[in-house]
Coordinates of C-alpha atoms in Angstrom, one line a residue:
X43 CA 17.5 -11.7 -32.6
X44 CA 15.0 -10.4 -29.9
X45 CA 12.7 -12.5 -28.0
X46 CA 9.9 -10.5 -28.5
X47 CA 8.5 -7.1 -30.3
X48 CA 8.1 -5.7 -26.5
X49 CA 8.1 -7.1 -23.4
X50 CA 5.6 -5.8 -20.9
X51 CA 6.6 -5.6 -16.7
X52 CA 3.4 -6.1 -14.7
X53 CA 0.5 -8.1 -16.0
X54 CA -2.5 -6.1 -14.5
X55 CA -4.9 -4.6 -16.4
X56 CA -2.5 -2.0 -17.6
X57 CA -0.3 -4.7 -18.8
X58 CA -2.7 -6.5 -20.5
X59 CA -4.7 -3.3 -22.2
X60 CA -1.3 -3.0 -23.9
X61 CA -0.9 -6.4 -24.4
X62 CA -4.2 -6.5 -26.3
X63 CA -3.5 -3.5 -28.5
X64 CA -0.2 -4.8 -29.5
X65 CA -1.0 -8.6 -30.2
X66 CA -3.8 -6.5 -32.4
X67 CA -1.2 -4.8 -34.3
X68 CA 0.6 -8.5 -34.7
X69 CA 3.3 -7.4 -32.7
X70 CA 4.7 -10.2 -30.3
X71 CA 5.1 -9.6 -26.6
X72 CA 6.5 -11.4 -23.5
X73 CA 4.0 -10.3 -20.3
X74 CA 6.3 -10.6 -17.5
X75 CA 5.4 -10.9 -13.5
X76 CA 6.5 -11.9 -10.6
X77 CA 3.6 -13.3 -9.1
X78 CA 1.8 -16.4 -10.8
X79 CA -0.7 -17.1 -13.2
X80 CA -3.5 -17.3 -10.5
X81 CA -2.9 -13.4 -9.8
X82 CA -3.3 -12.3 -13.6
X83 CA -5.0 -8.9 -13.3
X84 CA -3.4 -7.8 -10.6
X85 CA -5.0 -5.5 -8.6
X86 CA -8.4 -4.4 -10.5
X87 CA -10.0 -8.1 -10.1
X88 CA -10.3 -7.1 -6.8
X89 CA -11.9 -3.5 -7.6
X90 CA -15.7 -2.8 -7.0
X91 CA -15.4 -1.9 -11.2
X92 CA -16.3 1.5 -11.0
X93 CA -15.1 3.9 -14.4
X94 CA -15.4 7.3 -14.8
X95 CA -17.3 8.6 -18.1
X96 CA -18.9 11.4 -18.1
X97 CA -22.5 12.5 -20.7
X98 CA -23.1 8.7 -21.1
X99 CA -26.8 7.4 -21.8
X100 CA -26.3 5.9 -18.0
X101 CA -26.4 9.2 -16.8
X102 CA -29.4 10.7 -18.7
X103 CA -31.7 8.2 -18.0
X104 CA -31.2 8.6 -14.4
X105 CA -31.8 12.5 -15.1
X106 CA -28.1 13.2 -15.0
X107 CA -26.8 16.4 -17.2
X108 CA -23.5 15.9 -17.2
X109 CA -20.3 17.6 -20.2
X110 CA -17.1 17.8 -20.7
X111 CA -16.6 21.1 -19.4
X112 CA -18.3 20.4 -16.1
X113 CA -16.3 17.6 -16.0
X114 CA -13.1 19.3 -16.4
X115 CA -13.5 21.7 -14.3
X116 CA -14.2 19.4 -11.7
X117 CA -10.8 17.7 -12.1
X118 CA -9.1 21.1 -12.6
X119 CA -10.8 22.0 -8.7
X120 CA -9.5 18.1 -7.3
X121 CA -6.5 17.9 -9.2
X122 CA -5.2 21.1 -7.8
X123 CA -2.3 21.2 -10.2
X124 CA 0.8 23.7 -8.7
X125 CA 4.4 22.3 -9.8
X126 CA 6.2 22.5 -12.7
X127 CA 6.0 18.6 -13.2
X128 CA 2.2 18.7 -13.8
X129 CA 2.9 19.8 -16.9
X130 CA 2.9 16.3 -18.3
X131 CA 0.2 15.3 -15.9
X132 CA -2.6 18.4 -16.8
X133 CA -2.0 16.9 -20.6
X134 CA -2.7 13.2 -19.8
X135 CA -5.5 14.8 -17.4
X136 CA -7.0 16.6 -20.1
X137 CA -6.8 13.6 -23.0
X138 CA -8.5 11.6 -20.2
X139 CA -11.0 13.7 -20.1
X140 CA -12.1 13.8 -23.5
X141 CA -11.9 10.3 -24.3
X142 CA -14.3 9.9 -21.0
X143 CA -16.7 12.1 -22.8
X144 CA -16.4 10.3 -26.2
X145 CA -15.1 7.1 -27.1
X146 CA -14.4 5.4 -23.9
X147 CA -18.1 3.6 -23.1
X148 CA -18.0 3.5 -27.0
X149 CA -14.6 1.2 -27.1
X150 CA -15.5 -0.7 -23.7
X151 CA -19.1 -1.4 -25.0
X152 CA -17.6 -2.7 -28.0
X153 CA -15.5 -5.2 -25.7
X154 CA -18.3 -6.6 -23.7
X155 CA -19.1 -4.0 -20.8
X156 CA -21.8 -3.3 -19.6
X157 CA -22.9 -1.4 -16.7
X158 CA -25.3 -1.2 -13.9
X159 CA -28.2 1.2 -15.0
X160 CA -27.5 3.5 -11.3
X161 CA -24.9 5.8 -11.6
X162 CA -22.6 6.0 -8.7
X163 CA -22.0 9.4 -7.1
X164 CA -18.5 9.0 -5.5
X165 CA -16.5 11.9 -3.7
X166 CA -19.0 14.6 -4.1
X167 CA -17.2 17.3 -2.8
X168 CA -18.5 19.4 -0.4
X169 CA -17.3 22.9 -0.3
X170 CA -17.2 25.6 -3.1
X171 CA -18.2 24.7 -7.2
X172 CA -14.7 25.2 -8.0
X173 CA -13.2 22.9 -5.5
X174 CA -12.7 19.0 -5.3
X175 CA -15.5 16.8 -6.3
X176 CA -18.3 15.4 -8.4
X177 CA -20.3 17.9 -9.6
X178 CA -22.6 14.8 -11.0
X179 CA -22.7 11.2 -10.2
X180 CA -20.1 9.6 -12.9
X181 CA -19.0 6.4 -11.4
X182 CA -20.3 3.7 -13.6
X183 CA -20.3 0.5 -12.1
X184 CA -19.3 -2.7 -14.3
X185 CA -21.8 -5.5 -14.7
X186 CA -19.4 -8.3 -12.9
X187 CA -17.1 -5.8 -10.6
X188 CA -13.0 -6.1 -11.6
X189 CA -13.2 -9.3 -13.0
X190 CA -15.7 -8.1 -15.4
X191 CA -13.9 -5.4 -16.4
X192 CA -10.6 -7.8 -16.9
X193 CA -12.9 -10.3 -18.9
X194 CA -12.3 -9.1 -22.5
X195 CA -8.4 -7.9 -22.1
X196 CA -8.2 -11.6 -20.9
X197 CA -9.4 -13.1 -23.5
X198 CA -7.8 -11.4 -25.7
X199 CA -4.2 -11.8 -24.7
X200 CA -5.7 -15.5 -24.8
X201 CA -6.5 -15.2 -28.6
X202 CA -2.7 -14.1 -28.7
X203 CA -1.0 -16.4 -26.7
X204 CA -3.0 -19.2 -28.9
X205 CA -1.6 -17.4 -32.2
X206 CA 1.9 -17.2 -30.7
X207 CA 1.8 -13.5 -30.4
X208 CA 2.0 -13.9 -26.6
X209 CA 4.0 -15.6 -23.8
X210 CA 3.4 -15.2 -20.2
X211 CA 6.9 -15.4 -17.9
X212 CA 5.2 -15.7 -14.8
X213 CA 7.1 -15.8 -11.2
X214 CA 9.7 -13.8 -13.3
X215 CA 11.1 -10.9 -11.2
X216 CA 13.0 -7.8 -13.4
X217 CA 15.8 -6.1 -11.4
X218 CA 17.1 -4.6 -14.3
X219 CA 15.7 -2.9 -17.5
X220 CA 19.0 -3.4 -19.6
X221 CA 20.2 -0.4 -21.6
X222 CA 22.3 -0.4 -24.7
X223 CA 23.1 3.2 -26.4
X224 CA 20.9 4.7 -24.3
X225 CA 18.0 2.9 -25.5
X226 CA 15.9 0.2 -23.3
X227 CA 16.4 -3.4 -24.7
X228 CA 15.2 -5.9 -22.7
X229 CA 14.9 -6.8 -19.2
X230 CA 17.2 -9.0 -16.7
X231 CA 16.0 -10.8 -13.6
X232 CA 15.6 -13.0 -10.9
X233 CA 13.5 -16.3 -11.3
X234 CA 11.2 -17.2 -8.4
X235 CA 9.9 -20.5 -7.0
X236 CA 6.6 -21.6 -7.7
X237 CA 3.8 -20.7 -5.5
X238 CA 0.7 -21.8 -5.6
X239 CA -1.3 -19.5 -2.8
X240 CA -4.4 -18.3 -3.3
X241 CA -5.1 -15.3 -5.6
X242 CA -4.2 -11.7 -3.4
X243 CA -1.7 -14.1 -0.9
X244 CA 1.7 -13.4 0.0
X245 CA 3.9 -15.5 -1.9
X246 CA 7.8 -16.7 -1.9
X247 CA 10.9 -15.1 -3.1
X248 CA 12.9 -18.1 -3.1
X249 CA 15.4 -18.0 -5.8
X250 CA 15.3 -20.8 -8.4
X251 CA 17.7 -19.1 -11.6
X252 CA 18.3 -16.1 -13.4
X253 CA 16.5 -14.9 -16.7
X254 CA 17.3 -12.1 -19.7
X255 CA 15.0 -11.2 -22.3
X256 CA 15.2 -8.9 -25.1
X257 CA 12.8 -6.5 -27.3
X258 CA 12.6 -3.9 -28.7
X259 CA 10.7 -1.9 -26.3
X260 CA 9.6 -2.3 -22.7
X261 CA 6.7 -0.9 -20.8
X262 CA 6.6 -0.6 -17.4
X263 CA 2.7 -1.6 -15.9
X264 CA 3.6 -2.7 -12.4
X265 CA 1.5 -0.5 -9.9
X266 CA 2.4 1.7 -7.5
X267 CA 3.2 1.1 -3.8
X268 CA 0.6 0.2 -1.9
X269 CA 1.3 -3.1 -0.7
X270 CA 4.1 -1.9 1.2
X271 CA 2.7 0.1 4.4
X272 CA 6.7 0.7 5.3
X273 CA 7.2 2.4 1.7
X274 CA 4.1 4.3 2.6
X275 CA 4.9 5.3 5.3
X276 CA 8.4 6.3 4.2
X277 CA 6.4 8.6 1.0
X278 CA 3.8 10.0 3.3
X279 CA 3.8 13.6 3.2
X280 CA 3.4 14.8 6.9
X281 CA 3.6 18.8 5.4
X282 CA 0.3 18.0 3.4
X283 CA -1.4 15.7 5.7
X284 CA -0.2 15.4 9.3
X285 CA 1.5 12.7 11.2
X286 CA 2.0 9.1 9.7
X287 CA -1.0 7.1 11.2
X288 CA -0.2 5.0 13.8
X289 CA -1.8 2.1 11.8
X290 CA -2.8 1.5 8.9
X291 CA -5.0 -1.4 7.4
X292 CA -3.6 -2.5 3.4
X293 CA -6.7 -2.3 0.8
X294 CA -4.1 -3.8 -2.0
X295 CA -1.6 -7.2 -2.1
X296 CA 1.8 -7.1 -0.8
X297 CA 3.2 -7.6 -4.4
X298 CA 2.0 -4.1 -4.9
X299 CA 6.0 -3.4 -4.0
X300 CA 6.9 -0.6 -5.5
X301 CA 10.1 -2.1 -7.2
X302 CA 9.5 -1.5 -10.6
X303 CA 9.6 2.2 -9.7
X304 CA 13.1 1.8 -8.4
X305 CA 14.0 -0.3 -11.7
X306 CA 12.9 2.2 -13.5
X307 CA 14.6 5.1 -11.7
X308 CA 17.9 3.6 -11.6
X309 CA 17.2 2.9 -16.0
X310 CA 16.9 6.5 -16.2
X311 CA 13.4 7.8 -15.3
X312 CA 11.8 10.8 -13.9
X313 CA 9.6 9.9 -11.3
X314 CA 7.6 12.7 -9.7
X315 CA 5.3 13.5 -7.5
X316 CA 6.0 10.8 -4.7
X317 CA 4.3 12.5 -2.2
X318 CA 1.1 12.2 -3.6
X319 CA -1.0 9.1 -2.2
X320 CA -4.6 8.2 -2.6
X321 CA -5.2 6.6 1.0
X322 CA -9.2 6.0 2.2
X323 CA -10.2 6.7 5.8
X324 CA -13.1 4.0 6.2
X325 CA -11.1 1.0 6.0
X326 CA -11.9 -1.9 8.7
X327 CA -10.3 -5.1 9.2
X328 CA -11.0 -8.4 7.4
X329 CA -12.6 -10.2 9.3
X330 CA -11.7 -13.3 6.6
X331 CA -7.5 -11.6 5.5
X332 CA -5.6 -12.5 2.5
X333 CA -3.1 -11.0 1.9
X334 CA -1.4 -9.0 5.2
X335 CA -2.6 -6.2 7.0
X336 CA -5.9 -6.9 4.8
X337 CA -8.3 -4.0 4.9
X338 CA -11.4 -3.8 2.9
X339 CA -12.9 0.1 2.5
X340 CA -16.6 1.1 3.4
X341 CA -18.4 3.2 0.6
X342 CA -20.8 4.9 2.5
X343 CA -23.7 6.9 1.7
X344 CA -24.0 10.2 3.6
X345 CA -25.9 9.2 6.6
X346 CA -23.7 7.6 9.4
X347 CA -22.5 10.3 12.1
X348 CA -18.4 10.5 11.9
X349 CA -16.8 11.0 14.8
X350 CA -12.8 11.0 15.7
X351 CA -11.6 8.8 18.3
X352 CA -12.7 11.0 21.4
X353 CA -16.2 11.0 20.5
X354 CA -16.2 14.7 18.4
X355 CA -17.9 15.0 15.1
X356 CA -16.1 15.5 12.3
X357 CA -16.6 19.1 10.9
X358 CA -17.9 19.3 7.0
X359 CA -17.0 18.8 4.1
X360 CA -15.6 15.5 6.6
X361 CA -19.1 13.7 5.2
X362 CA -19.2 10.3 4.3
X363 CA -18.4 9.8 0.5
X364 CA -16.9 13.7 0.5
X365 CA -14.0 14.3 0.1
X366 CA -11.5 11.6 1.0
X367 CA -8.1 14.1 1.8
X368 CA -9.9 16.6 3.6
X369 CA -11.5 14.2 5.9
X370 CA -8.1 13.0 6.6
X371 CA -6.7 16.0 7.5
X372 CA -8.9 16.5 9.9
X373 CA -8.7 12.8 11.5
X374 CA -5.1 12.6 11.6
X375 CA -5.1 16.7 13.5
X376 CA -6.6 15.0 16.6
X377 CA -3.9 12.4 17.0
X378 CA -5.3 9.6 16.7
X379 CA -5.4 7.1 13.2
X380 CA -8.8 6.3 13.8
X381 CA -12.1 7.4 13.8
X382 CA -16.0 6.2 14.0
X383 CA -19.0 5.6 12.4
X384 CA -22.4 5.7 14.2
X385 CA -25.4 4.3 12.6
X386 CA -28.7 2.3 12.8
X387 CA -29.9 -0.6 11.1
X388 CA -31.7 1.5 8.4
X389 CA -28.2 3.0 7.2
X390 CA -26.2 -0.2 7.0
X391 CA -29.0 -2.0 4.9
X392 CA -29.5 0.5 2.6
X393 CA -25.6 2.5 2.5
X394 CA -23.2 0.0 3.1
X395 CA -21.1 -1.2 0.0
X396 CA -17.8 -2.6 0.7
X397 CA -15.2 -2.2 -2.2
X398 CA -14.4 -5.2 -3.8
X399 CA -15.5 -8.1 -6.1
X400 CA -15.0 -10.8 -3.2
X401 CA -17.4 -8.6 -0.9
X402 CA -20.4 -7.7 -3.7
X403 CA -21.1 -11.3 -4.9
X404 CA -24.2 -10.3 -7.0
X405 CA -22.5 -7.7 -8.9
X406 CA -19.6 -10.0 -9.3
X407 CA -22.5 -12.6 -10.6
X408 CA -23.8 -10.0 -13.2
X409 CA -27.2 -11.4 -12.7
X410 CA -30.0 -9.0 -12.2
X411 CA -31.8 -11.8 -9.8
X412 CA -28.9 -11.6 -7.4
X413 CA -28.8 -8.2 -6.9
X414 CA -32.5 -8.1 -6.2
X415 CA -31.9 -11.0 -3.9
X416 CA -29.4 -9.8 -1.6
X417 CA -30.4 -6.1 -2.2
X418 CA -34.3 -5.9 -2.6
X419 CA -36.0 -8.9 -1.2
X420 CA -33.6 -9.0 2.4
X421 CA -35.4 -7.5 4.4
X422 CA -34.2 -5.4 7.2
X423 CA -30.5 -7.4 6.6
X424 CA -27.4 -5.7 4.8
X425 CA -25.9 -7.5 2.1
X426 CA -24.5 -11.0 3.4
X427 CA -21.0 -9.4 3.2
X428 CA -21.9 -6.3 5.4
X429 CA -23.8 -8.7 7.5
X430 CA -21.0 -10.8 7.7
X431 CA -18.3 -8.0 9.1
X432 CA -21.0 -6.9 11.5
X433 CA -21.5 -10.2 13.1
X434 CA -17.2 -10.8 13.1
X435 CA -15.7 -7.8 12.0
X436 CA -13.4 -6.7 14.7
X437 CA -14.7 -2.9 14.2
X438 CA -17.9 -3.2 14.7
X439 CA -19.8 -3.0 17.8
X440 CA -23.6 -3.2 17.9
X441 CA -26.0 -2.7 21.1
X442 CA -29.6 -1.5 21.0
X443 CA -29.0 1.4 23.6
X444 CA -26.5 4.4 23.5
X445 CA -24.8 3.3 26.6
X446 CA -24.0 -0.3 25.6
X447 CA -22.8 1.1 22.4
X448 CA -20.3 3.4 24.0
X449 CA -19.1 0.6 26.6
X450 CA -18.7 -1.2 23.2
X451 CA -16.8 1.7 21.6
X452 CA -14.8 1.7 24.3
X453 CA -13.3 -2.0 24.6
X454 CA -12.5 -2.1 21.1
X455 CA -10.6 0.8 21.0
X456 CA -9.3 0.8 24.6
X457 CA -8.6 3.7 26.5
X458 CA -11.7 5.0 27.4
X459 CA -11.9 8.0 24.9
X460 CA -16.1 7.8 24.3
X461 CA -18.2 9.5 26.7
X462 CA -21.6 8.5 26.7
X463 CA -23.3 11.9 27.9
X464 CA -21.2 14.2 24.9
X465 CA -21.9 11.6 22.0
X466 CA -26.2 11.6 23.0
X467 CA -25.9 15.7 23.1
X468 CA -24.1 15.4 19.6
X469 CA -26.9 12.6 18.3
X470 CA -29.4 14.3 19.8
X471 CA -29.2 17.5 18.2
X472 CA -28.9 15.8 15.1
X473 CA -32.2 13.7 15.3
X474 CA -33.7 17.0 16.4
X475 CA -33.0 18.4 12.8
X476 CA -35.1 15.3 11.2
X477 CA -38.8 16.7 12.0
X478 CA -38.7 19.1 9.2
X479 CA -37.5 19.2 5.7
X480 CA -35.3 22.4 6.4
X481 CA -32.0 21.9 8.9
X482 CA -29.0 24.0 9.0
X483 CA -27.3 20.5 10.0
X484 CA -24.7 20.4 7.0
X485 CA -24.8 16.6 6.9
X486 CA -28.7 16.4 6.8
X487 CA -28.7 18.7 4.3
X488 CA -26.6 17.0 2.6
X489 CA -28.9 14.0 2.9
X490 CA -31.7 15.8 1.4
X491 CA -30.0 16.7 -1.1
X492 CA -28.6 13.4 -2.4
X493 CA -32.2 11.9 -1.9
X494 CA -33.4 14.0 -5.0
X495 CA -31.2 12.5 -6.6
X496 CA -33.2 9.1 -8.0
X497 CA -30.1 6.5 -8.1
X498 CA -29.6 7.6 -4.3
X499 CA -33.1 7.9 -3.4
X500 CA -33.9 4.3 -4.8
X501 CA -30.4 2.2 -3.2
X502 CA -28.1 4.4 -1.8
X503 CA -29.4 7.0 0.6
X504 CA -31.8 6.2 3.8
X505 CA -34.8 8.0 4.3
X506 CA -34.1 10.6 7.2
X507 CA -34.7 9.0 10.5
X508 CA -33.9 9.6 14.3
X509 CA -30.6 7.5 15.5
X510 CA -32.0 7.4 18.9
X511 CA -35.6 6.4 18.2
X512 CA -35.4 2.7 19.4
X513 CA -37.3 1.7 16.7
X514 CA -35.1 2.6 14.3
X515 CA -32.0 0.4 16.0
X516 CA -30.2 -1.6 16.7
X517 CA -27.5 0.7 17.0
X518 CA -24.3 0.2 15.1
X519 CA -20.0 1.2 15.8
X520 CA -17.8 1.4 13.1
X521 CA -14.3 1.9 14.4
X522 CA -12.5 2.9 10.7
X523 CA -8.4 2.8 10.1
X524 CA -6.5 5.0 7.4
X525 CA -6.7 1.9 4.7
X526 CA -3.4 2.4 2.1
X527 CA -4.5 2.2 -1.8
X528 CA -3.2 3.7 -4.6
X529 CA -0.2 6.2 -5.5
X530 CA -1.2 9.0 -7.4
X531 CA 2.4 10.2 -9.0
X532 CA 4.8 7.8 -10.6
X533 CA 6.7 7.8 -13.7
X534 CA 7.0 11.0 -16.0
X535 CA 5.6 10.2 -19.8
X536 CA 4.2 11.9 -22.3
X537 CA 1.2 11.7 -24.3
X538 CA 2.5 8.7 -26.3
X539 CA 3.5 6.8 -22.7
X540 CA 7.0 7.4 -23.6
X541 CA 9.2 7.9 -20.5
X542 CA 10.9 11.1 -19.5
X543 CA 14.6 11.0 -18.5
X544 CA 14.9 13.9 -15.7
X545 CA 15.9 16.6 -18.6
X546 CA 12.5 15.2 -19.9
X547 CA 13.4 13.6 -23.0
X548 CA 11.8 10.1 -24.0
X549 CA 14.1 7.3 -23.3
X550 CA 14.0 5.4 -26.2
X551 CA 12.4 2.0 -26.2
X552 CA 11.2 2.5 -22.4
X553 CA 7.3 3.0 -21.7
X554 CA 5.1 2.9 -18.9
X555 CA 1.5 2.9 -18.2
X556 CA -1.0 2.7 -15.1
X557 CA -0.6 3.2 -11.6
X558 CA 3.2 2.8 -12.2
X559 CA 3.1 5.9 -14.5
X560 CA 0.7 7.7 -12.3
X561 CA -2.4 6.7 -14.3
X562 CA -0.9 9.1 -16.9
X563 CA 2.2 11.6 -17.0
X564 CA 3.4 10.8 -13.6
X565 CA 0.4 11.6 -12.1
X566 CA -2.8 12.6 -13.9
X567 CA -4.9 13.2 -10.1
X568 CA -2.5 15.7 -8.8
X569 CA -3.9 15.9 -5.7
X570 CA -7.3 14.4 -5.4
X571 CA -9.4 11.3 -7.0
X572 CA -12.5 11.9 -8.6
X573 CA -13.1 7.7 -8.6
X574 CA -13.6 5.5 -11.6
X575 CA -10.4 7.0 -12.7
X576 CA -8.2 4.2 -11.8
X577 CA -9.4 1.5 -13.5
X578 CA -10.5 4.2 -16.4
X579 CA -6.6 5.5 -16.2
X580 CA -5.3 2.2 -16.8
X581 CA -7.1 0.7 -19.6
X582 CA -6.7 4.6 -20.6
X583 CA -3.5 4.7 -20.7
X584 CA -2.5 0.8 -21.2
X585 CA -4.7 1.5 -25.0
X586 CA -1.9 3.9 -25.8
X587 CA 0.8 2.9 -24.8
X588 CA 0.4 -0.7 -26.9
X589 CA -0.4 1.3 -30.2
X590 CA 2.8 3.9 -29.4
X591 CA 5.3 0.8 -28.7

């Protein structure tokens, strides 16, 4: 007799949106992980909560006309679709899509979410209509960040494990799915010593015992590879994107391994598109790390100057809050890993999010008064966390002149790369472009542009200002790192989450679902993220794979 109905590899919120649906269906399920109970939800407790949805009554209060077929042919223009393994991808893609434009605020409001009445506008593009980005803003932000959005799949694999639908193996590590007749059947493994490190910390792989377990099916929900800046590194496609930076800052835990991928590989499945990774260019260093390499990303709004590491500005679409893959392209072309932000006071207060529950405490809180508090009713002052990295973040340098900001510049990043004289000609022209409501400055225009927009005119966008007016300062450094995040391809499966052997035929038993399967197919991005779609393509695709298994 089998332990369980299904057992389920990873227990993030992949793992547990399956769980949910098949404790629902009174199936019983073993949730299996190799980290420990106090790391349940994996990587989207720490996300900022963003989703993508797309005509939602978010958007058209805030004026937003938004439809499916804008939508989609935004993806189609990101996604950028051009091998013969997209095929599974373009399908998951396009089911995405419509459940984003129908029943996916429906089902989530129905568990408990709720979201923050200002749309976000993430990755908005920057070059032609047909090309990457967001033609609207569609990020929705979540009322309580990532652990928000985990709160109701919690509780329900709770409800479960309280009915005896549900058992949790924690600090259980697979290095085998087991096949008999060709069919997945359980899972074999090692068993790990108890840790108890903080949430997001490096834990042990001392060996303790062996385990097997059998079910009927398995499903894969592991993540991808982001943890692992060697397995990066190892993926990174230097024919699409340049050289392999120099360094790299890690926006995910270490247990985001990769080894699940391998399991699955060696069980039998296809995994494509490898090469494609979703890796941020405005990531600094924790000032406060927990988990190695820690790097927490900047979401900027489109003020700040960007500059590479000799002092150049960036050409457009290389805006703030663009287009993430273009921008670096063109940082890693000069040779160097790094590159800089320049901005006032002004910016930072009003443009400065940092991605993550830990660092937006009054989202996190879901109460209206600390939002207000820290957002409103501050003052001149940045959130605490922004205020907190500029006062001990490592990247940050800030002087109220141009020449003790580039002497600043300089001694953090060594080398002597910033000269004073060709950054104030480059500032300069800019603030020169401020007087008047015209410019053929793309970036101001770009500025003027998002401020008609009312969500970015209200929080997210500063009202055009000179940089060098000393009234306006201090003046503030960024020094940003290539920050690692998220693999975009994965395991081949079709619309049912089925996996693909490498003729493409489901492998009976064997499923797979988030990051692990791409967010969909192997990879439902292709090339580009639109945002929101993470944490959208794992409850997405977590949903059906526990009603198919």
């Amino acid at each position: 007799m089998a332990d369980a109905d299904v057992i389920i590899v990873g227990a993030g919120l992949a793992g547990l949106a399956a769980a949910a649906e098949l404790g629902d269906r009174g199936r019983s399920v073993i949730v299996v992980d190799q980290e420990g109970p106090q790391n349940l939800g994996g990587q989207a407790f720490w996300s900022l909560g963003g989703v993508f949805m797309v005509d939602t009554p978010e958007q058209r209060r805030m004026g937003i006309r938004d439809s499916l077929d804008l939508a989609r042919g935004d993806w189609a223009g990101s996604a950028q679709f051009d091998r013969e393994e997209d095929a599974w991808p373009r399908k998951w893609a396009e089911a995405y899509l419509e459940f984003a434009s129908g029943g996916l605020r429906e089902w989530l409001h129905g568990l408990g979410h709720r979201w923050f009445p200002v749309v976000g506008w993430a990755e908005r593009g920057g070059s032609f209509a047909d090309g990457h980005g967001n033609s609207v803003p569609r990020f929705h932000l979540t009322w309580g960040t990532g652990p928000g959005v985990l709160e109701p799949f919690v509780a329900r694999c709770a409800d479960h494990e309280k009915a005896g639908r549900l058992t949790y193996a924690f600090r259980h590590q697979v290095d085998r799915i087991d096949m008999t007749n060709g069919a997945a059947t359980g899972v074999t493994g090692t068993v790990l010593a108890e840790d108890d490190a903080p949430r997001g910390a490096k834990t042990n792989r001392d060996t303790v015992g062996e385990f097997a377990l059998t079910a009927d099916c398995v499903i894969v929900t592991s993540g991808g590879i982001g943890g692992d800046l060697d397995r990066v590194r190892r993926a990174w496609p230097e024919d699409q994107l340049g050289p392999v930076p120099e360094r790299m800052v890690c926006g995910v835990p270490a247990h985001v391994d990769g080894r699940m991928l391998d399991v699955s590989e060696a069980a039998g499945a296809s995994l494509i598109n490898g090469d494609r990774l979703w890796t941020y260019t405005e990531g600094v260093q924790n000032w406060d790390p927990i988990w190695p390499d820690h790097g927490i990303r900047i979401l900027p709004g489109p003020s700040s100057m960007w500059f590479d590491a000799k002092g150049n500005r960036l050409n457009p679409p290389a805006l703030p809050g663009f287009d993430t893959r273009g921008t670096l392209k063109e940082i890693l072309k000069t040779g160097h890993s790094y590159s800089w932000f320049v901005l006032t006071q002004a910016v930072i207060k009003k443009e400065f999010a940092l991605s993550g529950s830990e660092q937006n405490p009054d989202f996190t809180s879901g109460k209206w008064m600390e939002v207000i508090r820290q957002r409103i009713l501050s003052g001149k002052r940045a959130t605490d966390p922004v205020e907190a990295f500029k006062e001990r973040g490592e990247d940050f340098v800030v002087a109220q002149d141009l020449p003790s900001l580039v002497r600043g510049m300089n001694q953090v990043a060594g080398g002597g790369l910033i000269d004073e004289a060709h950054l104030h000609a480059q500032i300069a022209a800019r603030d020169a472009q401020i007087t008047n409501p015209f410019s053929k400055d793309a970036q101001v225009m770009a500025i003027h542009a998002a401020r008609k927009y009312r969500g970015d005119r209200l929080i997210r966008t500063a009202k055009p200002h000179k940089f060098l007016d000393p009234a306006n300062g201090p003046l503030i450094a960024v020094r940003l790192h290539v920050l690692s995040r998220k693999s975009l391809g994965g395991i081949e499966t079709d619309l049912n989450a089925r996996v693909l052997d490498t003729k493409g035929a489901p492998i009976p038993g064997l499923y797979a679902a988030g990051e692990a399967a791409g967010f969909g197919g192997g990879g439902y991005h292709g090339y580009n993220a639109l945002e929101g779609t993470f944490l959208g393509g794992c409850m997405f695709s977590g949903k059906i794979a526990g009603q198919a298994a």
